[in-house]
mmCIF file of C-alpha atoms (C1' of nucleotides) in Angstrom:
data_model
loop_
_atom_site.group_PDB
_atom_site.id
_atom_site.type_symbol
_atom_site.label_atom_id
_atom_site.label_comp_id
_atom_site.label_asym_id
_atom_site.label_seq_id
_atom_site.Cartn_x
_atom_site.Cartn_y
_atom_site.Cartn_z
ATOM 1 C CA UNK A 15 -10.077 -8.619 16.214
ATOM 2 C CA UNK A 16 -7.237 -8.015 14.307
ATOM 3 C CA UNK A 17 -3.973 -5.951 16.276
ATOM 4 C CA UNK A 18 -3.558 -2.692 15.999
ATOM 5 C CA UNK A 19 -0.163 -0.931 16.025
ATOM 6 C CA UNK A 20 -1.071 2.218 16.484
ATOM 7 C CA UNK A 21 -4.242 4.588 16.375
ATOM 8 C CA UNK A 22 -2.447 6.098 13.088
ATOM 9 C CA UNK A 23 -2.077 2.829 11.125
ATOM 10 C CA UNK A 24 -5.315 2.356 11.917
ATOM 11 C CA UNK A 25 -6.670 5.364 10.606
ATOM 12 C CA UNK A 26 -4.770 4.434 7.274
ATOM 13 C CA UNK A 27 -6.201 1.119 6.991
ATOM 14 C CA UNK A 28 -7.032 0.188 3.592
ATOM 15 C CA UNK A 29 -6.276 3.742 2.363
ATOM 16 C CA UNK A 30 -2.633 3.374 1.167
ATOM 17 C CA UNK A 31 -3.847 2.379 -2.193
ATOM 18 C CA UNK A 32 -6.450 5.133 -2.938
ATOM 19 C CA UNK A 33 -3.408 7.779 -1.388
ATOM 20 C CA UNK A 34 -1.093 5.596 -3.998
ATOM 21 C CA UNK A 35 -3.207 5.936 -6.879
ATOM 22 C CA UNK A 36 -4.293 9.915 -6.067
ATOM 23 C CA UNK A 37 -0.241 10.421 -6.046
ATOM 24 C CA UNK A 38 1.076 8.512 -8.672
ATOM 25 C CA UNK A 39 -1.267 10.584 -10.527
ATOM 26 C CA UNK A 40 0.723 13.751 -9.179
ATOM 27 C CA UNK A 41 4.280 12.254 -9.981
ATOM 28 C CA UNK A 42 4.963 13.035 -13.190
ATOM 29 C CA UNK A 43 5.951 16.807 -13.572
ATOM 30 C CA UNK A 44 4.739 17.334 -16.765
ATOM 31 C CA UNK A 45 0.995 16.433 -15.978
ATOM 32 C CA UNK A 46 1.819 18.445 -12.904
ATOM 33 C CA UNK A 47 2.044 21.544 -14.855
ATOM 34 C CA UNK A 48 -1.165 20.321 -17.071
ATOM 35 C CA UNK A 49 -3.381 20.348 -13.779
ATOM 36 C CA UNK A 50 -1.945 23.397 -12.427
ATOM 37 C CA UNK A 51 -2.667 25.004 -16.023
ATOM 38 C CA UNK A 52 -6.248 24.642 -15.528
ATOM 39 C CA UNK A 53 -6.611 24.824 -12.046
ATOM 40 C CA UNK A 54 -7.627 28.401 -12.156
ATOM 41 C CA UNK A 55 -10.544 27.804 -14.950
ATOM 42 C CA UNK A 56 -11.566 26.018 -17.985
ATOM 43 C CA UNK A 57 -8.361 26.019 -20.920
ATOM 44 C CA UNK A 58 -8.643 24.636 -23.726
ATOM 45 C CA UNK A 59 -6.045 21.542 -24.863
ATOM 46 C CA UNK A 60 -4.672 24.088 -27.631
ATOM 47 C CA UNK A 61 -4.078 26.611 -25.252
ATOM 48 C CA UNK A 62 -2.497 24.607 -22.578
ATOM 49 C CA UNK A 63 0.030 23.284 -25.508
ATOM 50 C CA UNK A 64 0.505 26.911 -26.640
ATOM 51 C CA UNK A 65 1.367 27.579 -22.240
ATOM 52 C CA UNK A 66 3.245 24.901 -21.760
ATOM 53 C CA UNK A 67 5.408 24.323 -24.786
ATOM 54 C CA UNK A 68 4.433 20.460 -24.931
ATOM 55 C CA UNK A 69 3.350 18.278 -27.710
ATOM 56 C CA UNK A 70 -0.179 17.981 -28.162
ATOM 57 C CA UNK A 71 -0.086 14.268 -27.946
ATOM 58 C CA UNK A 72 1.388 14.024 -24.837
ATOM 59 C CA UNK A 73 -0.384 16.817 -23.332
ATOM 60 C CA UNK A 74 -3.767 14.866 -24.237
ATOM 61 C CA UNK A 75 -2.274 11.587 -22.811
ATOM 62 C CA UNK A 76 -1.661 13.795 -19.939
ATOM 63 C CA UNK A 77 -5.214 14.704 -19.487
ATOM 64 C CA UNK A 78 -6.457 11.459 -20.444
ATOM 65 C CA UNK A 79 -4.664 10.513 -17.149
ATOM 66 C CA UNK A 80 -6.079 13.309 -14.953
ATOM 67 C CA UNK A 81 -9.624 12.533 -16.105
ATOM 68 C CA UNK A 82 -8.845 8.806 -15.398
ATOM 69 C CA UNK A 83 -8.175 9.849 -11.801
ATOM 70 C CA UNK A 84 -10.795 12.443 -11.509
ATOM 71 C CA UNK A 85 -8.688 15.498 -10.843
ATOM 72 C CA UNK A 86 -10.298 17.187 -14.234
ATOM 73 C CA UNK A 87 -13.474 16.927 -15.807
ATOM 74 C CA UNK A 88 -14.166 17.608 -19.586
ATOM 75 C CA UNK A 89 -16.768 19.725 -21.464
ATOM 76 C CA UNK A 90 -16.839 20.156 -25.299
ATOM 77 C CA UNK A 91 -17.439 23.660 -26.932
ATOM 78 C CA UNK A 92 -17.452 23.555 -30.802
ATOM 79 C CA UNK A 93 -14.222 22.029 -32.287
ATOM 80 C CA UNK A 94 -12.373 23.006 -28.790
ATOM 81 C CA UNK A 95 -12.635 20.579 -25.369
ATOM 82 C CA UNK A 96 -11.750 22.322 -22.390
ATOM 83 C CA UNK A 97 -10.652 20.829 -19.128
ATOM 84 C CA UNK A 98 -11.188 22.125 -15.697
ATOM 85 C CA UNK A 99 -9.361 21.112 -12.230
ATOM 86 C CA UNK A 100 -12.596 19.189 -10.180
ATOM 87 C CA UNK A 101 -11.293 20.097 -6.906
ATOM 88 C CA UNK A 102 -9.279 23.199 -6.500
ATOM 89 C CA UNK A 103 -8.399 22.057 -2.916
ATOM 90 C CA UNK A 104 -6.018 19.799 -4.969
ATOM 91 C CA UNK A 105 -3.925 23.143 -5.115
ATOM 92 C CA UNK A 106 -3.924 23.492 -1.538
ATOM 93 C CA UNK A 107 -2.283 20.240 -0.993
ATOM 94 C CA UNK A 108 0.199 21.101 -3.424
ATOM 95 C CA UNK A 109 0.956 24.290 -1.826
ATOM 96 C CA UNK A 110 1.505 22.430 1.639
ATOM 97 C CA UNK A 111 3.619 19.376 -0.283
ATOM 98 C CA UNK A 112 5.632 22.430 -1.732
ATOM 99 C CA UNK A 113 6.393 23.982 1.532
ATOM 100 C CA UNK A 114 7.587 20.738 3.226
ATOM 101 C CA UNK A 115 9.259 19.990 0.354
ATOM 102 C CA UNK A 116 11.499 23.482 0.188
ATOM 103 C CA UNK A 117 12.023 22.402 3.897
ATOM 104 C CA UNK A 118 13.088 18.803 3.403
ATOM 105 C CA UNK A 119 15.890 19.936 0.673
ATOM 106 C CA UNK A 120 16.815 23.138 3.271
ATOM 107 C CA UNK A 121 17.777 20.564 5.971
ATOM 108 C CA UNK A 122 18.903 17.525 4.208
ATOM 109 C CA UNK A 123 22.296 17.679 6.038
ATOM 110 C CA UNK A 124 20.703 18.338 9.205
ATOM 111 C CA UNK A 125 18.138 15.948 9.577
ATOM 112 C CA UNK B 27 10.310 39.114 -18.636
ATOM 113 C CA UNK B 28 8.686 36.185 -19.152
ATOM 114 C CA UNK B 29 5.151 36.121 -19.884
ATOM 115 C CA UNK B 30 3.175 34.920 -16.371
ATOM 116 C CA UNK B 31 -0.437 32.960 -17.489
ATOM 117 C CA UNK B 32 -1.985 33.784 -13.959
ATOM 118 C CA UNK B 33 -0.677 34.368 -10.337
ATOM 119 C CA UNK B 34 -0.667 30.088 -9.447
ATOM 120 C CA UNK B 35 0.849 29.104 -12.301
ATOM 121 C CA UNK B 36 3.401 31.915 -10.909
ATOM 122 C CA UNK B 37 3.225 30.771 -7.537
ATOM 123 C CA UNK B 38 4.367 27.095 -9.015
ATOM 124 C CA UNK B 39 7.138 27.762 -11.595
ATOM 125 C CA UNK B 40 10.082 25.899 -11.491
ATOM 126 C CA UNK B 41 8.643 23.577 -8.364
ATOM 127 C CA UNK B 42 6.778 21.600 -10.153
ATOM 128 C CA UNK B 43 9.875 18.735 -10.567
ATOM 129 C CA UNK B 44 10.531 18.771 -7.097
ATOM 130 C CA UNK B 45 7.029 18.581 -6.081
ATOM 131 C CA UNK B 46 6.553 15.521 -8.586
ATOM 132 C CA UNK B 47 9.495 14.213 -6.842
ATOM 133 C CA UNK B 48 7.716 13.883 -3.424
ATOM 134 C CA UNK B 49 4.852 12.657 -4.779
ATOM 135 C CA UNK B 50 6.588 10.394 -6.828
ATOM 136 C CA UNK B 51 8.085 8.923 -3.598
ATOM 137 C CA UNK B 52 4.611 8.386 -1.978
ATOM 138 C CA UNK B 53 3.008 6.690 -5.451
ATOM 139 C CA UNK B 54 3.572 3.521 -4.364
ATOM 140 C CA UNK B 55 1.318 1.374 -1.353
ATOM 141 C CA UNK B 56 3.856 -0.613 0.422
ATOM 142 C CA UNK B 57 6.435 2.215 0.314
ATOM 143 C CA UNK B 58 3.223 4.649 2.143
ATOM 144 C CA UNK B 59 2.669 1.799 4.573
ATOM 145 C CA UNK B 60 5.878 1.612 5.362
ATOM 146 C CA UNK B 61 6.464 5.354 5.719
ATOM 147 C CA UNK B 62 2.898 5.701 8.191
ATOM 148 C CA UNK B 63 4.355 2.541 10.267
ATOM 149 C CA UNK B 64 7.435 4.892 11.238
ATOM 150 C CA UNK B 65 5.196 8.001 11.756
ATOM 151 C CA UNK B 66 4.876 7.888 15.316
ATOM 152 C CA UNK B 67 8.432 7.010 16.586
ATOM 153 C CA UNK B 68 11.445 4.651 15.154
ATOM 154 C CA UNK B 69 11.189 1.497 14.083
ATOM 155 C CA UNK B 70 13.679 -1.087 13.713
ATOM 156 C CA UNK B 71 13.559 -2.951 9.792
ATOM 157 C CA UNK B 72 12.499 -6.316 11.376
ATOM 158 C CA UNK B 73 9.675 -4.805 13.159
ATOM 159 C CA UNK B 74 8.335 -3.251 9.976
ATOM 160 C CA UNK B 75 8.810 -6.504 8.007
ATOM 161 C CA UNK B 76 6.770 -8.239 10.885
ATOM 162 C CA UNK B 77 4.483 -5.620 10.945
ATOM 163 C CA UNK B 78 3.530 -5.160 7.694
ATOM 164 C CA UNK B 79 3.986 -9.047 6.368
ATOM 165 C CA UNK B 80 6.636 -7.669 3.842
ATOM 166 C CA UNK B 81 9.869 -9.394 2.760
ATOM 167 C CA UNK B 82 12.909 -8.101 4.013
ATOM 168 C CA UNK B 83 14.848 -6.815 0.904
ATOM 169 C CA UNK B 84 11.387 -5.236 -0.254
ATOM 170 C CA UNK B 85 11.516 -3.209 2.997
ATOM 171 C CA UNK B 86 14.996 -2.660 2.814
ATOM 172 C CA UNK B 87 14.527 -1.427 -0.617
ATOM 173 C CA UNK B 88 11.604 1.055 0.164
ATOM 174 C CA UNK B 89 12.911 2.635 3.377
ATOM 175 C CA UNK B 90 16.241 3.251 0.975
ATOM 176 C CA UNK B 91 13.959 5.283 -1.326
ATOM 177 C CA UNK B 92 12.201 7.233 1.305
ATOM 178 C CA UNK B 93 15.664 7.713 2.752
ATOM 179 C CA UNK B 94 16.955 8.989 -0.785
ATOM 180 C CA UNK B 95 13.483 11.435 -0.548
ATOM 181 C CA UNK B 96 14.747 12.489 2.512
ATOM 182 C CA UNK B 97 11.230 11.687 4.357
ATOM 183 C CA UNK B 98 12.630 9.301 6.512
ATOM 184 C CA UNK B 99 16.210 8.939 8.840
ATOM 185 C CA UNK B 100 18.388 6.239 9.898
ATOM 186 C CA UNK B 101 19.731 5.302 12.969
ATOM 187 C CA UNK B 102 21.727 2.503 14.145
ATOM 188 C CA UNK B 103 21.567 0.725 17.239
ATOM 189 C CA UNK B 104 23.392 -2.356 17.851
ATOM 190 C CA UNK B 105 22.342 -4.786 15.096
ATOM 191 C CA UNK B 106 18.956 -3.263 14.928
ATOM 192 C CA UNK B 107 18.749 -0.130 12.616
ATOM 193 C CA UNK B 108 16.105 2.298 13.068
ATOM 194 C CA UNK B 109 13.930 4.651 10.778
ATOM 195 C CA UNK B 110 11.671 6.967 11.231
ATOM 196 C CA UNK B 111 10.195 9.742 9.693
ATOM 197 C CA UNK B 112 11.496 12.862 9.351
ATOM 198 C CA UNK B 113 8.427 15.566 8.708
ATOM 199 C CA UNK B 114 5.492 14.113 10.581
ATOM 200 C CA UNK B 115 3.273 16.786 8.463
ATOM 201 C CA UNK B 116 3.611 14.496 5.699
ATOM 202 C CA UNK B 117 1.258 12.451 7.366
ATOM 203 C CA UNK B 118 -1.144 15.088 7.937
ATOM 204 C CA UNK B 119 -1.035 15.820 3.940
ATOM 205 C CA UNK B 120 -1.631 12.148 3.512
ATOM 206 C CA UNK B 121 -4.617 12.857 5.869
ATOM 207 C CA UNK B 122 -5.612 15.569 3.658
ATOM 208 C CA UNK B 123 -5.849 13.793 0.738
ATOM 209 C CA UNK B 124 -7.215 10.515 1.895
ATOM 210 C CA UNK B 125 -10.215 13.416 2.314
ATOM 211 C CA UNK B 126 -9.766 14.969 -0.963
ATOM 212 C CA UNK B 127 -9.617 10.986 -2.845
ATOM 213 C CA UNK B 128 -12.391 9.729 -0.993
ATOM 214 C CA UNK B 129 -14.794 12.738 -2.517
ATOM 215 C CA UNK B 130 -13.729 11.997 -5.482
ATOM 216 C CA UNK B 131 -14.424 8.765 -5.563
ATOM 217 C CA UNK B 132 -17.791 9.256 -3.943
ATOM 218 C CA UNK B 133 -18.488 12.051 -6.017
ATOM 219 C CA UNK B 134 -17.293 10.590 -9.377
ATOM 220 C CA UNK B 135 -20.140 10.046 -11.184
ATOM 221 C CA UNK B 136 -21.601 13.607 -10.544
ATOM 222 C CA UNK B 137 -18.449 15.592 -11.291
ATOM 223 C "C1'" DT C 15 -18.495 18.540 -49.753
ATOM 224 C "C1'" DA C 16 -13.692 19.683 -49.417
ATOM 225 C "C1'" DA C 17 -10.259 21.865 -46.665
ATOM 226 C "C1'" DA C 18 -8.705 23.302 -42.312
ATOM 227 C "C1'" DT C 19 -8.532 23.061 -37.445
ATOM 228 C "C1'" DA C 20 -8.821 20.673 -32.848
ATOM 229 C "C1'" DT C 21 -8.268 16.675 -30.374
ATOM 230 C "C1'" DA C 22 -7.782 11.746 -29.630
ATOM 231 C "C1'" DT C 23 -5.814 7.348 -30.432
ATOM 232 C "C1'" DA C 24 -2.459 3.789 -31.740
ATOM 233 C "C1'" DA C 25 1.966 1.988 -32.374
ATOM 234 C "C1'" DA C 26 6.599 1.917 -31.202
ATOM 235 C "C1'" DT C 27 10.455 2.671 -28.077
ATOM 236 C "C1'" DG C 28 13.337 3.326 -24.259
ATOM 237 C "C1'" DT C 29 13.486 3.565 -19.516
ATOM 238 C "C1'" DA C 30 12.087 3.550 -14.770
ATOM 239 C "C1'" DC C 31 10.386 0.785 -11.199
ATOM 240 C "C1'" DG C 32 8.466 -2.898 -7.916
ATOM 241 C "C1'" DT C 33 9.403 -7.459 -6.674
ATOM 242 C "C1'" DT C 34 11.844 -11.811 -5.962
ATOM 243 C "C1'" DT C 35 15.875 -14.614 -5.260
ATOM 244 C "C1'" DA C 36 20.340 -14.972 -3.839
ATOM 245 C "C1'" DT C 37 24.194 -13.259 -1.432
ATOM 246 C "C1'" DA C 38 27.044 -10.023 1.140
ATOM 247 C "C1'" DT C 39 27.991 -7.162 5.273
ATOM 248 C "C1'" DA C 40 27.759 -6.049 10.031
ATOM 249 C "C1'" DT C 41 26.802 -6.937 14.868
ATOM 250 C "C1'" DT C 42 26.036 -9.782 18.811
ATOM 251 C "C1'" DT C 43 26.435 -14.049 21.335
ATOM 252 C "C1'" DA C 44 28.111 -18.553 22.577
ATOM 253 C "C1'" DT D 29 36.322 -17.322 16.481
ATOM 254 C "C1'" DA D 30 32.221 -19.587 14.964
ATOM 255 C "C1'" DA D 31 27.343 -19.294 14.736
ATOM 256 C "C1'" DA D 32 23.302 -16.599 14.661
ATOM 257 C "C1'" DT D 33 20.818 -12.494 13.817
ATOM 258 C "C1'" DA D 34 19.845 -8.023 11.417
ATOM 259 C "C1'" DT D 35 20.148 -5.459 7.398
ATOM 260 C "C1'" DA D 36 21.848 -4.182 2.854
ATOM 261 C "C1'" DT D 37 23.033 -5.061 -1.804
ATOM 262 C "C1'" DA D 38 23.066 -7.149 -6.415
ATOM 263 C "C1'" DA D 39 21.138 -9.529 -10.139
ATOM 264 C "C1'" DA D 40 17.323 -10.814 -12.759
ATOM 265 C "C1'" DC D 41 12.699 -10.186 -14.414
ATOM 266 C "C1'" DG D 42 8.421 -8.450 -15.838
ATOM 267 C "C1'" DT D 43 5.684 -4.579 -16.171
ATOM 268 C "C1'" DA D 44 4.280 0.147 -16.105
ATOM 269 C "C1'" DC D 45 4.925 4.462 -18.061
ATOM 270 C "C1'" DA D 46 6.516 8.878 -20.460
ATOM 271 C "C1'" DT D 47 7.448 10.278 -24.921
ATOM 272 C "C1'" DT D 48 7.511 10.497 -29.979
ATOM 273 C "C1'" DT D 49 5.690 9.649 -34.527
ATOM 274 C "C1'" DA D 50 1.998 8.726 -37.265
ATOM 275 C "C1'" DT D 51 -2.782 8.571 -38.077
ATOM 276 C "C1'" DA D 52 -7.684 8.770 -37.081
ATOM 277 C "C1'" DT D 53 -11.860 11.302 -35.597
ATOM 278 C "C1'" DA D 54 -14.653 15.286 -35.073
ATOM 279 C "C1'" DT D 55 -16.020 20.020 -35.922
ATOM 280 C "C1'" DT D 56 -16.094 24.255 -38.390
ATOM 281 C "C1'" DT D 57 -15.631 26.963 -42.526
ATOM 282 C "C1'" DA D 58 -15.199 28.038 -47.360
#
DNA sequence: TAAATATATAAATGTACGTTTATATATTTA
DNA sequence: TAAATATATAAACGTACATTTATATATTTA
C-alpha cells in the first residue's frame, strides 16, 4: 500500500496532469478572450475576429486549441463555422480564479 | 464609450492577462504537485523533494515560480526553509475543475 | 464555372519554458 | 574553522508554443 501524505494528495492522485492540461489550455490570454467570446452562445470565427481585433489565423489556431481540449465544440452553417463554449461552468471557475486573483495582487506585500 | 458585446465579456475586460497569468502558473504537473503538497501546512524544500521523488533544483525552481505568482510564501527556519501556500481556495478551484475535466473527458465523444 | 467569402492549414520565426548538470550560498555541527 | 547539510542560482539544452505570412480548402453567389 503505497504512503499517503495527506488525505488531500491523495485526492489529487493522478489528477495533476488532466488539471495541467485543462489549464495550460487557459494560459494564454488571447484564447482566453476567444472562449469567453463564445461562452454566452454560438459566434461565428468572423465575428469573433471582428470582437476581438485578432488575426484570423491565430484566432482559428486558437480554437483549434480549445476544441483540442474540449472546452468548445464546432457546428458548420453554410460558408460560416460557429463555435460554442461546451461547459459554461468553465465561466464559473474563471469568475472564482478572478476573484482570488484580484486578492492575491491586493495583498502581495502582506502575505 | 466603448462598444460592450454582452454583459460577461463585460464582466471580464481587461482581466483576462492576469487571469491567464494564474493559470499559466498552474499549467504545469510537477509545479501543481508541488503546490497541493504545501496545501495543508508548510513544508520544508527537502521534504517536498522526498516527497514527491523530484530533484532538488527542479523544486527549487518551481516553488520560485509559484512564489513569483504569489500562491505560495516563504519562511525560513534554521537551514530548513519553508513554503506553503498562500490561498488554500486555490485548491478548492483545482477541486472544481478536476470535476469540470473529468466530464469532459468522459463526455467527449458526445459533446 | 468563375469570383468572392469564410475558414483552415502550413511554414517560418522568435521566444518562453521545463529539465538537467554544475556550482554557489547559507546555516548548523563537530 | 572545517565539514556537512539545506537551498538557491546559473548555464546549457531541447522543446513547446504564440504569432505572422502565405496559401489551401470549402461554400456561396453571380
Amino acid at each position: 500500500m503505497p504512503r499517503r501524505i495527506n488525505s488531500k494528495a491523495k485526492s489529487f492522485d493522478g489528477k495533476c496532469q488532466t488539471l495541467a492540461f485543462l489549464a495550460k489550455a487557459l494560459s494564454d490570454e488571447n484564447r482566453l478572450r476567444i472562449l469567453l467570446s463564445v461562452s454566452s452562445g454560438k459566434k461565428s470565427v468572423s465575428r469573433i475576429v471582428e470582437d476581438l481585433q485578432l488575426s484570423q489565423p491565430l484566432v482559428s489556431h486558437h480554437l483549434k486549441e480549445l476544441k483540442r481540449s474540449l472546452l468548445v465544440r464546432v457546428e458548420r452553417s453554410g460558408p460560416f463555422i460557429y463555435y460554442e463554449i461546451v461547459d459554461p461552468r468553465i465561466v464559473e471557475i474563471l469568475e472564482d480564479m478572478n476573484v482570488i486573483a484580484t486578492d492575491l495582487l491586493a495583498n502581495r506585500t502582506t502575505f
